[in-house]
Tab-separated table of C-alpha atoms and ligand atoms in Angstrom:
chain	number	residue	atom	x	y	z
A	25	MET	CA	55.824	8.473	42.663
A	26	ARG	CA	53.338	11.167	43.811
A	27	PRO	CA	50.696	10.021	46.329
A	28	LEU	CA	47.159	9.701	44.979
A	29	PRO	CA	44.729	12.376	46.221
A	30	ARG	CA	42.804	9.766	48.195
A	31	SER	CA	43.349	6.124	49.050
A	32	LEU	CA	41.658	3.338	51.012
A	33	GLU	CA	42.428	1.267	54.083
A	34	PRO	CA	43.195	-2.286	52.926
A	35	LEU	CA	40.618	-4.768	54.240
A	36	PRO	CA	41.815	-7.841	56.163
A	37	ASP	CA	43.197	-10.516	53.796
A	38	GLU	CA	42.508	-8.383	50.700
A	39	THR	CA	44.347	-9.177	47.432
A	40	LEU	CA	46.274	-6.534	45.506
A	41	THR	CA	43.841	-6.870	42.609
A	42	GLY	CA	40.849	-6.480	44.920
A	43	PHE	CA	42.399	-3.353	46.439
A	44	VAL	CA	43.106	-1.880	42.986
A	45	LEU	CA	39.482	-2.537	41.950
A	46	ARG	CA	38.080	-0.823	45.054
A	47	LEU	CA	40.499	2.093	44.763
A	48	ALA	CA	39.665	2.604	41.081
A	49	HIS	CA	35.977	2.628	42.010
A	50	ARG	CA	36.583	5.145	44.761
A	51	LEU	CA	38.559	7.488	42.491
A	52	GLY	CA	36.157	7.038	39.567
A	53	THR	CA	38.850	5.690	37.264
A	54	SER	CA	39.980	2.400	35.707
A	55	PRO	CA	42.178	-0.285	37.340
A	56	GLY	CA	44.785	0.249	34.591
A	57	GLU	CA	44.979	3.934	35.514
A	58	ILE	CA	45.450	3.057	39.206
A	59	ALA	CA	48.232	0.639	38.273
A	60	ALA	CA	49.990	3.291	36.183
A	61	ARG	CA	49.623	5.988	38.858
A	62	THR	CA	51.040	3.708	41.546
A	63	GLY	CA	54.108	2.754	39.533
A	64	LEU	CA	52.929	-0.687	38.409
A	65	PRO	CA	52.852	-1.638	34.721
A	66	SER	CA	49.380	-0.559	33.544
A	67	ARG	CA	48.729	-4.048	32.152
A	68	LEU	CA	49.160	-5.384	35.716
A	69	PRO	CA	51.036	-8.652	35.061
A	70	LEU	CA	49.667	-11.795	36.688
A	71	GLY	CA	52.827	-12.319	38.745
A	72	PHE	CA	52.200	-9.058	40.654
A	73	LEU	CA	49.398	-10.801	42.498
A	74	HIS	CA	52.024	-13.079	44.009
A	75	HIS	CA	55.136	-10.977	44.500
A	76	LEU	CA	56.375	-7.368	44.021
A	77	ASP	CA	60.037	-6.430	43.846
A	78	ASP	CA	61.233	-3.754	46.296
A	79	GLU	CA	60.966	-0.905	43.820
A	80	HIS	CA	57.369	-1.662	42.857
A	81	LEU	CA	56.418	-2.411	46.443
A	82	THR	CA	57.705	0.866	47.902
A	83	GLY	CA	56.412	2.872	44.916
A	84	PHE	CA	52.941	1.389	45.265
A	85	ALA	CA	52.970	1.879	49.043
A	86	ARG	CA	53.932	5.557	48.726
A	87	ALA	CA	51.396	6.339	46.015
A	88	ALA	CA	48.549	4.524	47.777
A	89	GLN	CA	49.521	5.949	51.192
A	90	LEU	CA	50.159	2.510	52.696
A	91	THR	CA	53.046	0.959	54.601
A	92	PRO	CA	55.233	-1.564	52.745
A	93	ALA	CA	53.995	-4.201	55.240
A	94	GLU	CA	50.388	-3.441	54.285
A	95	VAL	CA	51.268	-3.944	50.630
A	96	SER	CA	53.107	-7.233	51.165
A	97	GLY	CA	50.074	-8.341	53.197
A	98	MET	CA	48.070	-8.203	49.943
A	99	LEU	CA	50.402	-10.571	48.079
A	100	LEU	CA	50.193	-14.353	47.880
A	101	ALA	CA	53.901	-15.102	48.385
A	102	PRO	CA	53.833	-14.586	52.198
A	103	LEU	CA	51.166	-17.320	52.470
A	104	GLY	CA	53.941	-19.776	51.531
A	105	GLU	CA	55.210	-19.570	55.107
A	106	ARG	CA	52.280	-21.791	56.046
A	107	TYR	CA	51.059	-23.156	52.728
A	108	GLY	CA	53.344	-25.816	51.225
A	109	PRO	CA	52.195	-25.394	47.601
A	110	LEU	CA	53.562	-21.813	47.777
A	111	ASN	CA	56.645	-22.728	49.795
A	112	PRO	CA	59.896	-23.020	47.804
A	113	ALA	CA	61.174	-25.885	49.985
A	114	LEU	CA	58.126	-28.022	49.157
A	115	THR	CA	57.328	-26.711	45.690
A	116	PRO	CA	60.720	-26.380	44.003
A	117	ARG	CA	61.004	-23.809	41.223
A	118	ARG	CA	63.991	-22.483	39.311
A	119	THR	CA	63.134	-18.867	40.238
A	120	PRO	CA	60.685	-17.410	42.803
A	121	ALA	CA	58.690	-15.768	39.987
A	122	ARG	CA	57.922	-19.211	38.566
A	123	MET	CA	56.070	-20.273	41.722
A	124	ILE	CA	52.642	-19.413	40.332
A	125	TYR	CA	53.163	-21.044	36.935
A	126	ASP	CA	52.043	-24.602	36.367
A	127	ASN	CA	50.932	-24.678	40.000
A	128	PRO	CA	47.279	-25.738	40.178
A	129	TRP	CA	47.324	-25.429	43.988
A	130	VAL	CA	47.180	-21.628	43.756
A	131	LEU	CA	44.506	-19.844	41.728
A	132	THR	CA	46.078	-16.995	39.785
A	133	ARG	CA	43.925	-16.789	36.675
A	134	SER	CA	40.665	-16.910	38.618
A	135	THR	CA	39.386	-16.958	42.174
A	136	ARG	CA	36.682	-18.379	44.370
A	137	TYR	CA	34.405	-16.013	46.287
A	138	CYS	CA	31.637	-15.695	48.842
A	139	PRO	CA	28.850	-13.484	47.430
A	140	HIS	CA	27.854	-12.368	50.947
A	141	CYS	CA	31.424	-11.286	51.826
A	142	LEU	CA	31.816	-9.474	48.491
A	143	ALA	CA	28.627	-7.519	49.147
A	144	GLY	CA	30.345	-5.993	52.185
A	145	ASP	CA	29.792	-6.082	55.919
A	146	GLY	CA	27.339	-3.190	56.086
A	147	THR	CA	29.901	-0.503	57.009
A	148	ALA	CA	29.698	2.725	55.005
A	149	ILE	CA	32.931	2.133	53.083
A	150	GLN	CA	32.005	-1.451	52.156
A	151	ASN	CA	28.484	-0.362	51.154
A	152	LEU	CA	30.148	1.949	48.637
A	153	HIS	CA	32.947	-0.224	47.263
A	154	GLY	CA	32.124	-3.775	48.387
A	155	GLY	CA	34.023	-6.221	50.594
A	156	ALA	CA	37.485	-7.666	50.032
A	157	TRP	CA	38.393	-10.065	47.234
A	158	ARG	CA	40.252	-12.231	49.706
A	159	ARG	CA	43.694	-13.815	49.374
A	160	LEU	CA	42.583	-17.094	50.941
A	161	TRP	CA	40.030	-17.513	48.126
A	162	ARG	CA	43.049	-17.912	45.841
A	163	LEU	CA	44.103	-21.079	47.675
A	164	PRO	CA	42.159	-24.159	46.548
A	165	VAL	CA	42.148	-25.381	50.161
A	166	THR	CA	39.568	-22.639	50.809
A	167	PHE	CA	36.170	-23.849	49.636
A	168	LEU	CA	33.715	-22.594	52.257
A	169	CYS	CA	32.987	-19.284	54.008
A	170	LEU	CA	33.075	-19.856	57.769
A	171	ARG	CA	31.355	-16.545	58.443
A	172	HIS	CA	28.372	-17.180	56.184
A	173	GLN	CA	28.499	-20.983	56.458
A	174	CYS	CA	28.149	-21.491	52.709
A	175	LEU	CA	30.237	-23.082	49.971
A	176	LEU	CA	32.210	-20.578	47.914
A	177	GLN	CA	31.409	-19.940	44.244
A	178	HIS	CA	34.015	-20.317	41.504
A	179	GLN	CA	32.347	-18.728	38.496
A	180	CYS	CA	30.020	-15.945	37.415
A	181	LEU	CA	26.473	-17.295	37.581
A	182	GLY	CA	25.599	-15.095	34.595
A	183	CYS	CA	28.194	-16.159	31.993
A	184	THR	CA	29.896	-19.134	33.772
A	185	THR	CA	33.350	-17.586	33.264
A	186	PRO	CA	35.631	-18.331	36.251
A	187	ALA	CA	35.414	-15.424	38.700
A	188	GLN	CA	38.012	-12.695	38.070
A	189	PHE	CA	39.250	-14.701	35.078
A	190	ALA	CA	42.453	-13.098	33.827
A	191	PRO	CA	42.787	-13.161	30.059
A	192	ALA	CA	46.292	-13.085	28.575
A	193	ALA	CA	48.795	-12.483	31.372
A	194	ASN	CA	46.939	-9.614	33.046
A	195	ALA	CA	45.781	-9.888	36.625
A	196	ILE	CA	42.558	-7.934	35.922
A	197	ALA	CA	40.289	-8.152	32.866
A	198	ARG	CA	39.148	-5.003	30.994
A	199	LEU	CA	41.836	-2.849	32.634
A	200	THR	CA	40.668	0.351	30.972
A	201	ASP	CA	36.987	-0.150	31.834
A	202	ASP	CA	35.986	2.412	34.478
A	203	THR	CA	32.270	1.621	34.481
A	204	LEU	CA	32.238	-1.623	36.460
A	205	ARG	CA	31.881	-1.911	40.209
A	206	PRO	CA	34.377	-4.125	42.108
A	207	TRP	CA	31.861	-6.973	42.508
A	208	GLN	CA	30.770	-7.084	38.866
A	209	CYS	CA	31.920	-9.747	36.395
A	210	ARG	CA	34.559	-8.205	34.098
A	211	SER	CA	34.622	-10.954	31.486
A	212	ASN	CA	33.689	-10.044	27.942
A	213	ALA	CA	30.127	-10.873	26.986
A	214	ARG	CA	29.318	-13.247	24.122
A	215	PRO	CA	31.141	-12.646	20.820
A	216	ILE	CA	29.682	-9.658	18.984
A	217	PRO	CA	29.938	-8.496	15.374
A	218	LEU	CA	33.302	-7.042	14.344
A	219	GLN	CA	33.926	-3.304	14.659
A	220	GLN	CA	31.789	-3.081	17.776
A	221	ARG	CA	33.400	-2.653	21.193
A	222	GLU	CA	33.141	-5.740	23.303
A	223	THR	CA	30.880	-5.243	26.283
A	224	ALA	CA	31.377	-6.733	29.729
A	225	CYS	CA	29.123	-9.400	31.216
A	226	ALA	CA	28.770	-7.070	34.230
A	227	ALA	CA	26.684	-9.545	36.240
A	228	ASP	CA	26.587	-8.759	39.964
A	229	LEU	CA	28.503	-11.529	41.722
A	230	ILE	CA	26.801	-10.526	44.982
A	231	GLN	CA	23.400	-11.712	43.700
A	232	ILE	CA	22.343	-14.610	45.868
A	233	ASP	CA	18.996	-15.696	44.380
A	234	LEU	CA	20.669	-17.910	41.733
A	235	LEU	CA	22.979	-19.768	44.110
A	236	PRO	CA	22.836	-23.585	43.898
A	237	ALA	CA	21.292	-25.451	46.843
A	238	ALA	CA	23.614	-26.491	49.665
A	239	PRO	CA	24.262	-30.199	50.335
A	240	ASP	CA	22.619	-31.988	53.300
A	241	ALA	CA	23.162	-30.699	56.841
A	242	ALA	CA	25.460	-33.564	57.939
A	243	THR	CA	27.731	-32.945	54.945
A	244	MET	CA	27.822	-29.198	55.608
A	245	THR	CA	28.761	-29.854	59.248
A	246	VAL	CA	31.687	-32.050	58.137
A	247	LEU	CA	32.858	-29.531	55.530
A	248	PHE	CA	32.583	-26.634	57.972
A	249	GLU	CA	34.801	-28.475	60.460
A	250	VAL	CA	37.427	-29.393	57.827
A	251	GLN	CA	37.510	-25.811	56.583
A	252	ARG	CA	37.755	-24.401	60.110
A	253	GLN	CA	40.809	-26.550	60.822
A	254	LEU	CA	42.517	-25.601	57.552
A	255	ILE	CA	41.870	-21.876	58.049
A	256	ASP	CA	43.237	-22.130	61.609
A	257	LEU	CA	46.429	-23.675	60.206
A	258	LEU	CA	46.786	-20.891	57.620
A	259	ALA	CA	46.453	-18.089	60.201
A	260	ALA	CA	49.727	-16.273	60.881
A	261	ASN	CA	49.398	-17.023	64.617
A	262	GLY	CA	48.065	-20.553	64.090
A	263	PRO	CA	49.603	-23.803	65.372
A	264	GLU	CA	53.151	-24.677	64.310
A	265	THR	CA	52.426	-28.308	63.497
A	266	ALA	CA	49.624	-30.584	62.346
A	267	MET	CA	49.247	-34.373	62.626
A	268	SER	CA	50.156	-36.079	59.378
A	269	ALA	CA	50.527	-39.814	58.821
A	270	GLY	CA	51.642	-40.742	62.324
A	271	ALA	CA	53.583	-37.691	63.542
A	272	PRO	CA	53.207	-33.912	63.895
A	273	VAL	CA	54.734	-32.089	60.911
A	274	PRO	CA	55.332	-28.352	60.290
A	275	VAL	CA	52.183	-26.717	58.890
A	276	PRO	CA	53.552	-26.053	55.345
A	277	HIS	CA	54.448	-29.761	55.138
A	278	TYR	CA	50.902	-30.683	56.140
A	279	PHE	CA	49.464	-28.725	53.198
A	280	ALA	CA	52.006	-30.376	50.893
A	281	ASP	CA	50.873	-33.761	52.262
A	282	LEU	CA	47.226	-32.903	51.568
A	283	ARG	CA	48.150	-32.007	47.984
A	284	ALA	CA	49.929	-35.332	47.429
A	285	THR	CA	47.207	-37.331	49.195
A	286	VAL	CA	44.460	-35.770	47.057
A	287	ALA	CA	46.353	-36.845	43.916
A	288	MET	CA	46.779	-40.357	45.345
A	289	ILE	CA	43.043	-40.520	46.129
A	290	PHE	CA	42.108	-39.566	42.565
A	291	ARG	CA	44.633	-41.784	40.800
A	292	SER	CA	43.822	-44.831	42.937
A	293	TRP	CA	40.029	-44.359	43.104
A	294	PRO	CA	38.028	-46.023	44.613
A	295	ALA	CA	40.748	-47.362	46.973
A	296	ALA	CA	40.044	-44.633	49.563
A	297	ARG	CA	36.254	-44.442	49.140
A	298	ASP	CA	35.580	-45.777	52.673
A	299	TYR	CA	37.204	-42.648	54.104
A	300	ALA	CA	34.400	-40.382	52.862
A	301	SER	CA	32.618	-38.868	55.872
A	302	THR	CA	29.113	-38.905	54.317
A	303	PRO	CA	27.392	-40.689	51.391
A	304	CYS	CA	27.031	-37.313	49.648
A	305	LEU	CA	30.808	-36.710	49.750
A	306	ALA	CA	31.505	-40.228	48.418
A	307	ALA	CA	29.073	-39.673	45.528
A	308	VAL	CA	30.615	-36.301	44.721
A	309	LEU	CA	34.047	-37.927	44.474
A	310	ASP	CA	32.691	-40.757	42.289
A	311	ALA	CA	31.593	-38.115	39.793
A	312	GLU	CA	34.807	-36.109	40.138
A	313	CYS	CA	36.973	-39.176	39.481
A	314	ALA	CA	34.884	-40.189	36.481
A	315	SER	CA	35.456	-36.765	34.966
A	316	ARG	CA	39.222	-37.003	35.594
A	317	ILE	CA	39.412	-40.392	33.891
A	318	ALA	CA	37.539	-38.858	30.937
A	319	GLN	CA	40.074	-36.005	30.816
A	320	ALA	CA	43.053	-38.369	30.936
A	321	GLU	CA	41.713	-40.748	28.266
A	322	PRO	CA	42.397	-38.617	25.159
A	323	LEU	CA	45.918	-37.805	26.399
A	324	LEU	CA	46.868	-41.467	26.109
A	325	ASN	CA	46.684	-41.256	22.337
A	326	THR	CA	48.380	-37.888	21.823
A	327	PRO	CA	51.865	-37.914	20.338
A	328	GLY	CA	54.885	-36.504	22.165
A	329	LYS	CA	55.327	-36.190	25.922
A	330	LYS	CA	52.448	-37.847	27.753
A	331	LYS	CA	50.799	-35.738	30.414
A	332	THR	CA	48.289	-38.340	31.467
A	333	SER	CA	48.994	-37.756	35.178
A	334	LYS	CA	48.020	-34.101	35.018
A	335	PRO	CA	44.261	-34.538	35.331
A	336	TYR	CA	44.818	-36.316	38.656
A	337	THR	CA	47.133	-33.858	40.399
A	338	ALA	CA	45.030	-30.676	40.368
A	339	PRO	CA	42.455	-29.864	43.057
A	340	PRO	CA	38.808	-29.876	41.887
A	341	THR	CA	37.316	-26.724	40.408
A	342	GLU	CA	34.014	-27.130	42.231
A	343	CYS	CA	34.017	-26.199	45.925
A	344	LEU	CA	31.899	-29.177	47.048
A	345	ALA	CA	34.261	-31.648	45.342
A	346	THR	CA	37.253	-29.814	46.802
A	347	GLY	CA	35.793	-30.097	50.283
A	348	ALA	CA	35.076	-33.796	49.702
A	349	ALA	CA	38.654	-34.488	48.550
A	350	LEU	CA	40.264	-32.521	51.379
A	351	ASP	CA	38.035	-34.133	54.003
A	352	MET	CA	39.054	-37.565	52.730
A	353	ALA	CA	42.756	-36.647	52.604
A	354	ALA	CA	42.574	-35.243	56.142
A	355	ASN	CA	40.842	-38.440	57.337
A	356	LEU	CA	43.610	-40.569	55.816
A	357	LEU	CA	46.417	-38.479	57.343
A	358	ASN	CA	44.834	-37.954	60.746
A	359	THR	CA	46.440	-40.643	62.906
A	360	HIS	CA	49.049	-40.527	65.672
A	361	ASP	CA	50.279	-44.015	64.872
A	362	PRO	CA	52.809	-44.514	62.024
A	363	VAL	CA	51.787	-48.172	61.614
A	364	ASP	CA	48.131	-47.170	61.280
A	365	ALA	CA	49.122	-44.477	58.745
A	366	ARG	CA	50.930	-47.055	56.650
A	367	HIS	CA	47.969	-49.410	56.886
A	368	ARG	CA	45.518	-46.685	55.744
A	369	LEU	CA	47.627	-45.559	52.802
A	370	ALA	CA	48.870	-48.968	51.610
A	371	PRO	CA	45.907	-49.730	49.273
A	372	LEU	CA	46.276	-46.309	47.614
A	373	VAL	CA	50.014	-46.659	47.155
A	374	GLN	CA	49.717	-50.143	45.734
A	375	ARG	CA	47.016	-49.132	43.257
A	376	LEU	CA	48.917	-45.978	42.314
A	377	ARG	CA	52.123	-47.894	41.705
A	378	GLU	CA	50.293	-50.319	39.427
A	379	ALA	CA	48.429	-47.618	37.537
A	380	ASP	CA	51.086	-44.942	37.149
A	381	LEU	CA	54.611	-45.698	38.311
A	382	ALA	CA	55.988	-42.312	37.225
A	383	LEU	CA	53.347	-40.404	39.189
A	384	SER	CA	53.814	-42.666	42.189
A	385	THR	CA	57.535	-41.820	42.289
A	386	TRP	CA	56.930	-38.134	41.621
A	387	LEU	CA	54.326	-37.712	44.386
A	388	ARG	CA	56.480	-39.468	46.967
A	389	ARG	CA	59.721	-37.595	46.363
A	390	PRO	CA	61.373	-35.985	49.413
A	391	SER	CA	60.982	-32.409	48.179
A	392	TRP	CA	57.218	-32.870	47.850
A	393	ILE	CA	55.932	-34.407	51.116
A	394	SER	CA	56.747	-34.510	54.834
A	395	VAL	CA	59.134	-37.016	56.378
A	396	SER	CA	56.303	-38.802	58.164
A	397	LEU	CA	54.139	-39.185	55.042
A	398	ARG	CA	57.197	-40.338	53.155
A	399	GLN	CA	57.765	-43.044	55.727
A	400	ALA	CA	54.134	-44.097	55.510
A	401	VAL	CA	54.118	-44.429	51.720
A	402	MET	CA	57.663	-45.509	50.902
A	403	ASP	CA	58.393	-48.880	49.355
A	404	LEU	CA	59.751	-51.370	51.863
A	405	PRO	CA	62.611	-53.708	51.007
A	406	ARG	CA	61.164	-56.881	49.522
A	407	ASN	CA	61.715	-59.072	52.625
A	408	ARG	CA	59.862	-56.590	54.880
A	409	ARG	CA	56.806	-56.171	52.686
A	410	ALA	CA	55.248	-59.350	53.971
A	411	VAL	CA	55.205	-58.186	57.579
A	412	ALA	CA	54.219	-54.552	56.927
B	503	LIG	ZN1	31.221	-14.972	53.358
B	504	LIG	ZN1	29.899	-12.987	33.898
């Protein structure tokens, strides 16, 4: 693999796809061409966002004049050391490559973004090629930009396609298009007559005049604090443990517990409604749960394997609803006392067991949640239920 004539310094927390987009822009070529010239398949398979095998990793590093460590720092797989939904011990998969499939707790076919961050930080290089498309935006537990104190966006405000939506199994849309800048929407515009080349939406995702209004100040203060704590836990040098359901648990287990608790909140709604920190967050979750019930309804009458639990186990698409759900889950888990944890979670577990026994068993299995959450939500022998 021959080195490219010029390359770029990776930005902190930049994704591989974001780096390829900036590098293509710098060299005046297409992302597909960059992939091919760095030894990656030119269709850039989705899985390469998550993990590269040694051959691809060293080839890419050499061609882009980076160290192998810099390249693995652009992948999602290393985040699994702290993030349970990407950790094989807490998210069992037959092969490592399957980690990103059927895993709604990592965004692979789209991303969230902060328009201000994407516009760049004012340095010369970012003025030219934009800021980083960040890795943390691919984790649904990231819903707010701490730097700019705003909720993230999840779609193009021009065409409403999810941001960086990946059609087919490619990590980047319009791979051969060399006319778009890294912060422009690459989704195809509305259907056009046959024979004509499809054009890109090309909306600038850094435009801020169309952004929806922020929620009230008290709600933003709550969400900022929740997000700050979660980002601290995801940092490589962050704390080793977090309090979950009556005891400190390793950080990846805490994120697994949040995932399970969010599903319990949705499936047992409104059992946990009192744990909303503000009226706005409670109202947002009312609407979110109504939409999940509406999604699950038609599945009840479909033939074959029922997937009626599915609408309840994914994080919300909208960043405000995500923040609301995570705040509530964190409030439920945040106690030092195992008895208190059991008391808080009991109404959810009871309602969940009544509504969906299969999901209740699935969410509480040992390979899915921490030991302390398991103790807080496990079924007691019949004679002890009365005193618990
Ligand atoms: Zn930002
Ligand atoms: Zn668009």
